Coordinates of C-alpha atoms in Angstrom, one line a residue:
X10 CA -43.2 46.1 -16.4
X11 CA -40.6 47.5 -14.4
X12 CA -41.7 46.6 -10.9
X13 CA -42.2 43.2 -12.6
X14 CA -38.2 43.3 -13.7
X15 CA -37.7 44.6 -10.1
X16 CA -38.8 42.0 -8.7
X17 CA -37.1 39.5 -11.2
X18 CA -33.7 41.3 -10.2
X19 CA -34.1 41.1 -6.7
X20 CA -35.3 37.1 -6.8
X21 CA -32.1 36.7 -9.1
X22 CA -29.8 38.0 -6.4
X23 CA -31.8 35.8 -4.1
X24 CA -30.7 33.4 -5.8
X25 CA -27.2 34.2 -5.9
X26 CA -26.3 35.3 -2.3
X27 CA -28.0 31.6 -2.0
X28 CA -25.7 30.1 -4.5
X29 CA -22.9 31.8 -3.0
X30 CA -23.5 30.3 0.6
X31 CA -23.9 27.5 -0.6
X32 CA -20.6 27.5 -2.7
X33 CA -18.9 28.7 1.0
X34 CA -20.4 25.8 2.6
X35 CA -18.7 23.1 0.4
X36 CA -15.8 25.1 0.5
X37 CA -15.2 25.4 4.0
X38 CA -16.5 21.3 4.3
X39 CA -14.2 20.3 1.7
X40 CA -11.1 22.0 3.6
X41 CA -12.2 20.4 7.1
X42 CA -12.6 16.8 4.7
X43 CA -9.5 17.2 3.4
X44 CA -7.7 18.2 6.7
X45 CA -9.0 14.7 7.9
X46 CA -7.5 13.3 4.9
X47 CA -4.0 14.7 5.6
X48 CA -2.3 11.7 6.5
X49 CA -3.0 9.9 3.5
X50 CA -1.9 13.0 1.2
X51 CA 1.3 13.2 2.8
X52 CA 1.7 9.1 2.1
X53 CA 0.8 9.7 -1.4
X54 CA 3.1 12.8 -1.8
X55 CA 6.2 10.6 -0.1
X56 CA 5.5 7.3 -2.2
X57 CA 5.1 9.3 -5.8
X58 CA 8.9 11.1 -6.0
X59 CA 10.7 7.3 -6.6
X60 CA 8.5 6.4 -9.6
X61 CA 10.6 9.2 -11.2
X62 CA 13.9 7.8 -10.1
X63 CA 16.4 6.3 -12.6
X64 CA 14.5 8.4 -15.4
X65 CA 16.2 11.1 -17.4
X66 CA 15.3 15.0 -16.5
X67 CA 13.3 15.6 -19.6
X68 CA 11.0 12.7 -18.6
X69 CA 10.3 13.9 -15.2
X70 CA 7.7 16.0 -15.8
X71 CA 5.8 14.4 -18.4
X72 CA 6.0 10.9 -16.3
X73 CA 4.4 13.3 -12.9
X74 CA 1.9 14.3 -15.9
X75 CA 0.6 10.9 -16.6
X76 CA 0.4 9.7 -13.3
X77 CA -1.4 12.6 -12.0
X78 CA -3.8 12.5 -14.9
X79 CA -4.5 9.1 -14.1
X80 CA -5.2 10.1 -10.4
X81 CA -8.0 12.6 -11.2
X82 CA -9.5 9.6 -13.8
X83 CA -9.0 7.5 -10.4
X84 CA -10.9 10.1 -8.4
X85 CA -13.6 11.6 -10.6
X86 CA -14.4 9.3 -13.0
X87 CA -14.1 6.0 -11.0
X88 CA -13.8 6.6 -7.1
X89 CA -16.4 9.1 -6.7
X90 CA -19.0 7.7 -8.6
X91 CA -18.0 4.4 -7.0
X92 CA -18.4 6.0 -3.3
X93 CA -21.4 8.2 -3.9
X94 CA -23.1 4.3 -5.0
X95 CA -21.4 2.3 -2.4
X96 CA -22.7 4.9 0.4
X97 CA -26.3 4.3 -1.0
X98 CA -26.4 1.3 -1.9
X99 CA -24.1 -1.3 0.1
X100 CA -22.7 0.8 2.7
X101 CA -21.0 -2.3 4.3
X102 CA -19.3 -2.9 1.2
X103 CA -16.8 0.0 1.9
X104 CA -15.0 -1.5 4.5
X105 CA -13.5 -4.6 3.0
X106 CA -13.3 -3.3 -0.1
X107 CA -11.0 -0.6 1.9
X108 CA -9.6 -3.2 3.9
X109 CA -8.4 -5.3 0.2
X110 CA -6.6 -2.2 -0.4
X111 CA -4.6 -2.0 2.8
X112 CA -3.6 -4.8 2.2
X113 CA -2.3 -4.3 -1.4
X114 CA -0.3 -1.2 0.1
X115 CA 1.0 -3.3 3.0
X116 CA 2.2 -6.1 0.1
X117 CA 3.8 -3.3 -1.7
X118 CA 5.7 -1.9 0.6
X119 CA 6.7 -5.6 2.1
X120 CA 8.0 -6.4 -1.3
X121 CA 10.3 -3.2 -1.5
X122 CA 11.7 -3.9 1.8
X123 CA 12.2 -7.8 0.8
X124 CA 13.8 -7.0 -2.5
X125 CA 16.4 -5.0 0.0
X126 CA 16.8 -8.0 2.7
X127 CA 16.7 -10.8 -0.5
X128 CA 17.1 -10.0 -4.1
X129 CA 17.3 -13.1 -5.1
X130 CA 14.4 -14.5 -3.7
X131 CA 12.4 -11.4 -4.3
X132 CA 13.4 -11.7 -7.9
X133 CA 12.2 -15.5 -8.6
X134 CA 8.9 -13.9 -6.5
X135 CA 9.0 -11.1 -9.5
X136 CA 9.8 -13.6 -12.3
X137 CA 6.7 -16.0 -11.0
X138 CA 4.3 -13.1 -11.1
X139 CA 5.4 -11.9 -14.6
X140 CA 2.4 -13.2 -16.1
X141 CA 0.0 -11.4 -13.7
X142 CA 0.3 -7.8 -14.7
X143 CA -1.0 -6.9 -18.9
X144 CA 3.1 -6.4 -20.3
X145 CA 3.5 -2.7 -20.1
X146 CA 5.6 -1.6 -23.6
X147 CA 8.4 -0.1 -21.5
X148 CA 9.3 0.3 -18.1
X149 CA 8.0 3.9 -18.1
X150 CA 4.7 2.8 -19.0
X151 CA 5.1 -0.4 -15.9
X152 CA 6.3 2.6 -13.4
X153 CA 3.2 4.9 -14.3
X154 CA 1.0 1.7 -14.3
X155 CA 2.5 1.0 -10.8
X156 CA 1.8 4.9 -9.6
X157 CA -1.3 4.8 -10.6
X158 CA -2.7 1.3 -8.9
X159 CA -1.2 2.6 -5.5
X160 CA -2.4 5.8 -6.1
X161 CA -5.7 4.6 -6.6
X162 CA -6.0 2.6 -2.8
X163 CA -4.6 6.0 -1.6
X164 CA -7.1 7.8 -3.5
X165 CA -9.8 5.3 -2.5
X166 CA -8.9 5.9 1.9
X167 CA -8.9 9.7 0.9
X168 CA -12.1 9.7 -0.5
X169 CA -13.7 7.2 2.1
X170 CA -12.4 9.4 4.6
X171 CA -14.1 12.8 2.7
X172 CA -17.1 10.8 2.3
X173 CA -17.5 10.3 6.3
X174 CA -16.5 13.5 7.3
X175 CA -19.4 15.0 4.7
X176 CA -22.1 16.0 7.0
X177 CA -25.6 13.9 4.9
X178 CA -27.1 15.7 2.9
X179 CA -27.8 15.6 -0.9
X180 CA -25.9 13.5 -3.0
X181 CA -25.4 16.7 -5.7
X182 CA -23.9 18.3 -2.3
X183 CA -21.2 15.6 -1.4
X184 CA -20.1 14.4 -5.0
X185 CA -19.4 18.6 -5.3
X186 CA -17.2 18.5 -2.3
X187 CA -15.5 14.8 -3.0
X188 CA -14.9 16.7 -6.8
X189 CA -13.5 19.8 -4.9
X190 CA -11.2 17.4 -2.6
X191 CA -9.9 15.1 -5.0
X192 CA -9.0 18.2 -7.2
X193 CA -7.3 19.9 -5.0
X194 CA -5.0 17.0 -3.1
X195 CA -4.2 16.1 -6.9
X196 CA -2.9 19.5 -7.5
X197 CA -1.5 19.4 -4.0
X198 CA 0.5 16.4 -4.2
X199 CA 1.6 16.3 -7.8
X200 CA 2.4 20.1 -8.0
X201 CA 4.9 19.4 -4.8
X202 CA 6.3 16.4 -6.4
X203 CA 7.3 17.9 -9.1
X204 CA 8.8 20.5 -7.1
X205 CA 10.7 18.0 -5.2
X206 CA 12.0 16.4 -8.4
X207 CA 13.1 19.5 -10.4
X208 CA 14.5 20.9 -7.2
X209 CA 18.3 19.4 -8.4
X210 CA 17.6 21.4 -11.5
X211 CA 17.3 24.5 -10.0
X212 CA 20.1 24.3 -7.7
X213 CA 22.1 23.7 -10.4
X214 CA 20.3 26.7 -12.4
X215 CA 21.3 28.9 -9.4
X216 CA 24.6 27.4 -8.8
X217 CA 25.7 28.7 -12.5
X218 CA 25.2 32.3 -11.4
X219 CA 28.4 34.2 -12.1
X220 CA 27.2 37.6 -10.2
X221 CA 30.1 38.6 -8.1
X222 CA 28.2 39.9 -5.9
X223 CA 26.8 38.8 -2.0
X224 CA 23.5 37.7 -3.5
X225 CA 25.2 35.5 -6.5
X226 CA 27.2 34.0 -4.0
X227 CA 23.9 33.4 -1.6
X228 CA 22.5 32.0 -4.7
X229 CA 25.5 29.5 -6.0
X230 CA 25.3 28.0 -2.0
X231 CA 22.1 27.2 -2.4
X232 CA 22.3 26.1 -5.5
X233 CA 25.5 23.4 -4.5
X234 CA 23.4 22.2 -1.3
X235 CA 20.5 21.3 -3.7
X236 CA 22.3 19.8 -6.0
X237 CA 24.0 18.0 -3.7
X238 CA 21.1 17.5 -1.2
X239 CA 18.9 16.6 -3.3
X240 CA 19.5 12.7 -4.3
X241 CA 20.0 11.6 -0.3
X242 CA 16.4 13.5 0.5
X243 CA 15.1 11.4 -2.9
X244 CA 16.5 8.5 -1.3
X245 CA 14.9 9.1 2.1
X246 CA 11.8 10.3 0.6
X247 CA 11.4 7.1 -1.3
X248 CA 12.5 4.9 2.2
X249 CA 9.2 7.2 3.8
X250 CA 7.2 6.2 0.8
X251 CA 7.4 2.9 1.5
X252 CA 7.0 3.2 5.4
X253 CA 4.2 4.7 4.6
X254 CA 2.6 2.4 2.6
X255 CA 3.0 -0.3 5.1
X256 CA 1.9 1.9 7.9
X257 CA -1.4 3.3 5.8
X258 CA -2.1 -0.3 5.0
X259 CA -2.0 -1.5 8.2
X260 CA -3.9 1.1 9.6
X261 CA -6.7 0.7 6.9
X262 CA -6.6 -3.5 7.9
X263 CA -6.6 -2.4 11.8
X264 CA -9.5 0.0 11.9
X265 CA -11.5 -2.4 9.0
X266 CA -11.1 -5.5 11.9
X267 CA -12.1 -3.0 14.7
X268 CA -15.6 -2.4 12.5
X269 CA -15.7 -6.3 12.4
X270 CA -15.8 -6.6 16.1
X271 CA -11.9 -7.2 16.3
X272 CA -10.8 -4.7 18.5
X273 CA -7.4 -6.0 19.6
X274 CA -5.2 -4.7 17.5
X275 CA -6.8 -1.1 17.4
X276 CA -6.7 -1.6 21.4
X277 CA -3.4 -2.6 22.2
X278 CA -2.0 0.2 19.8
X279 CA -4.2 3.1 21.4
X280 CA -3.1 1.9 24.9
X281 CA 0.5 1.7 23.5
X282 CA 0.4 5.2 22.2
X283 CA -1.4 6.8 25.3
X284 CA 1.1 5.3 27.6
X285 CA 3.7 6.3 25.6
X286 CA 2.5 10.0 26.1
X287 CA 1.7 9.8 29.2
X288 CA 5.5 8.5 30.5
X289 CA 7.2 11.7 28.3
X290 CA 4.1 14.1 28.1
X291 CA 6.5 17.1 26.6
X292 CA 6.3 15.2 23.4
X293 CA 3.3 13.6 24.1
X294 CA 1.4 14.3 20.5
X295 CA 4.5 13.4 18.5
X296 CA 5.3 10.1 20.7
X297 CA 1.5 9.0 20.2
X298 CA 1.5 9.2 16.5
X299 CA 5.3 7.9 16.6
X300 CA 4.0 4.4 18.3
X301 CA 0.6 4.3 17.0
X302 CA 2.3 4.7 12.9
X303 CA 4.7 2.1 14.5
X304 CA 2.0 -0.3 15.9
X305 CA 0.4 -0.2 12.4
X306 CA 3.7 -0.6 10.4
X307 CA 4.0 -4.1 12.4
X308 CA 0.6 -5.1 11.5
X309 CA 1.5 -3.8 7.8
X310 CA 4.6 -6.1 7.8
X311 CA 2.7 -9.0 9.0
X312 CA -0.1 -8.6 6.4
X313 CA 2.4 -8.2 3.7
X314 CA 4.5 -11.4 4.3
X315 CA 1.4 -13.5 4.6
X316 CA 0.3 -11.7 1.0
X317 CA 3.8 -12.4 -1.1
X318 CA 3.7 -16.5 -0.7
X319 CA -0.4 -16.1 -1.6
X320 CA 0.3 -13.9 -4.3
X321 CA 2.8 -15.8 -5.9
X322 CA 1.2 -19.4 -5.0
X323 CA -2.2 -18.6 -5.1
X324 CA -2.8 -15.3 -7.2
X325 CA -0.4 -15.8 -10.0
X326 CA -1.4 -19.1 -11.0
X327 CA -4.7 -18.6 -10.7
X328 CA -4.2 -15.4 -13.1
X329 CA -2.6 -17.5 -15.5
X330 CA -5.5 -20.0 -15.6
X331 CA -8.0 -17.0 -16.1
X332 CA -5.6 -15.6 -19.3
X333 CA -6.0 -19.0 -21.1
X334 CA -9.8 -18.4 -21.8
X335 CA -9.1 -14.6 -23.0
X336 CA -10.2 -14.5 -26.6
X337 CA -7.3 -14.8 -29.1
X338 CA -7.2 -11.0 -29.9
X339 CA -6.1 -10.1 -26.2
X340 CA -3.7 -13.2 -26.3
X341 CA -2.1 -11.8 -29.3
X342 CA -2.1 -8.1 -27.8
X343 CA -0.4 -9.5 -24.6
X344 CA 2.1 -11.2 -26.9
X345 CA 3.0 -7.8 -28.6
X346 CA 3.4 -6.0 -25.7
X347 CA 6.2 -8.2 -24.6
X348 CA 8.1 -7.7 -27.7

């Protein structure tokens, strides 16, 4: 009996030095999938600090809370499942679907930047496609709903880009490290955001020290440049935000025509940014990414200009079309909600 338990010990920590490989090998593929994702976690981290804007302190946090909650139910319960069936099933359906959600970011981010050059216009466009989104019951609830949709095509590129750089293997395998990634950029982005956005609190925490001494005076200078600081990097944070959704989108509709066979675009910027480099090659890795973002921010603007008249000619009125055969119930909750 006790060899017999000897030998059931020893199989058991089989097992576990097993287990624990196993657990070091998703880690460590997780870290270089979610290196690769970088990019798009910094977008998502620059867009998310100005849906907090306008909104008192004490609803900072809790509005950072719901939209990051609603990221991991973007990533885990929809997007993962969603990519693990996609990748077995209709692998080419990955691509355009991506490539639908450029160019929702690159219409975003075109809107912003028109509501800046035309308010007026930009808000008949706004009144026109009142009807299209389901009536939030305040404008809290409409600027979490609107974090949330961008941050699910930011979501969706991180996870398509996790899911290629997942060696294949079994599908219990990458849904773990998708899981592990999506986790951890959540708590990556949203814990910084909420960093950035209390920062102005703390400075004005540390600027009420009264310790005469060098440190309390070390601490009230800190705390006076974040206070004072802190709206103009808000500001500029939220003018990166929206670059960057026009630059992500227009690289997602870039590389999605380059898989189609329409190499162009992805050509001309490639040469534009290897030139670049080449001509000052002491900043040749920053200059690159400088023109190549820039390259696809032009391709972003032209994809969102030609998506504002079709969204508010084409999309909106064929919305309203589809809400006239929603059963009475829905028509009624829709009515409430605008009360």
């Amino acid at each position: 009996m006790s060899v017999g338990l000897i030998a059931l010990l020893d199989d058991i920590a089989a097992l576990a030095k097993v287990a624990a490989a196993s657990l070091d090998d998703i880690a460590g593929q997780a870290a270089k999938a979610g290196a690769k994702a970088a990019g798009v976690v910094i977008d998502d981290a620059a867009v998310t600090p100005r849906y907090v804007t306008g909104f008192s302190a004490a609803r900072e946090l809790p509005i950072i809370g719901k939209i990051a909650l609603g990221s991991l139910k973007n990533k885990l319960l929809i997007l993962l499942p969603a990519a693990l069936i996609l990748s077995l099933v209709a692998p080419q359906a990955i691509t355009p679907l991506l490539m639908i959600g450029g160019l929702y970011l690159c219409y975003e981010g075109v809107e912003k930047v028109y509501a800046l050059v035309l308010p007026h216009a930009a808000h008949a466009h706004e009144t026109a496609l009142e009807t299209t989104s389901l009536d939030a019951k305040s404008v809290e609830d409409q600027k979490v709903a609107g974090a949330i949709k961008t941050d699910f095509i930011l979501s969706a590129e991180i996870m398509a880009i996790t899911l290629a750089a997942v060696p294949s293997g079994s599908m219990f395998t990458q849904a773990l490290i998708l899981a592990v990634v999506g986790l951890g950029i959540t708590v990556l982005v949203y814990g910084g955001v909420a960093l950035i956005v209390k920062a102005d609190d703390l400075g004005l925490m540390l600027a009420r020290v009264r310790t005469a001494s060098a440190m309390g005076a070390f601490s009230r200078a800190i705390g006076k440049g974040l206070v004072t600081g802190m709206p103009y990097f808000l500001k500029v944070l939220g003018i990166v935000g929206t670059a960057a959704m026009i630059w992500v989108g227009g690289g997602i509709i870039v590389h999605g025509l380059e898989a189609y066979g329409i190499g162009g675009p992805a050509h001309l910027i490639h040469d534009a940014g290897e030139a670049t480099a080449h001509a000052i090659p002491v900043l040749a890795s920053v200059l690159r990414w400088i023109v190549e973002a820039a390259g696809a921010g032009i391709v972003g603007i032209v994809a969102g200009l030609i998506a504002i008249p079709v969204a508010g000619y084409a999309v909106s009125p064929i919305w309203r079309y589809l809400k006239s055969f929603l059963p009475r119930r829905r028509k009624e909750a829709l009515a409430d909600g605008k009360k």
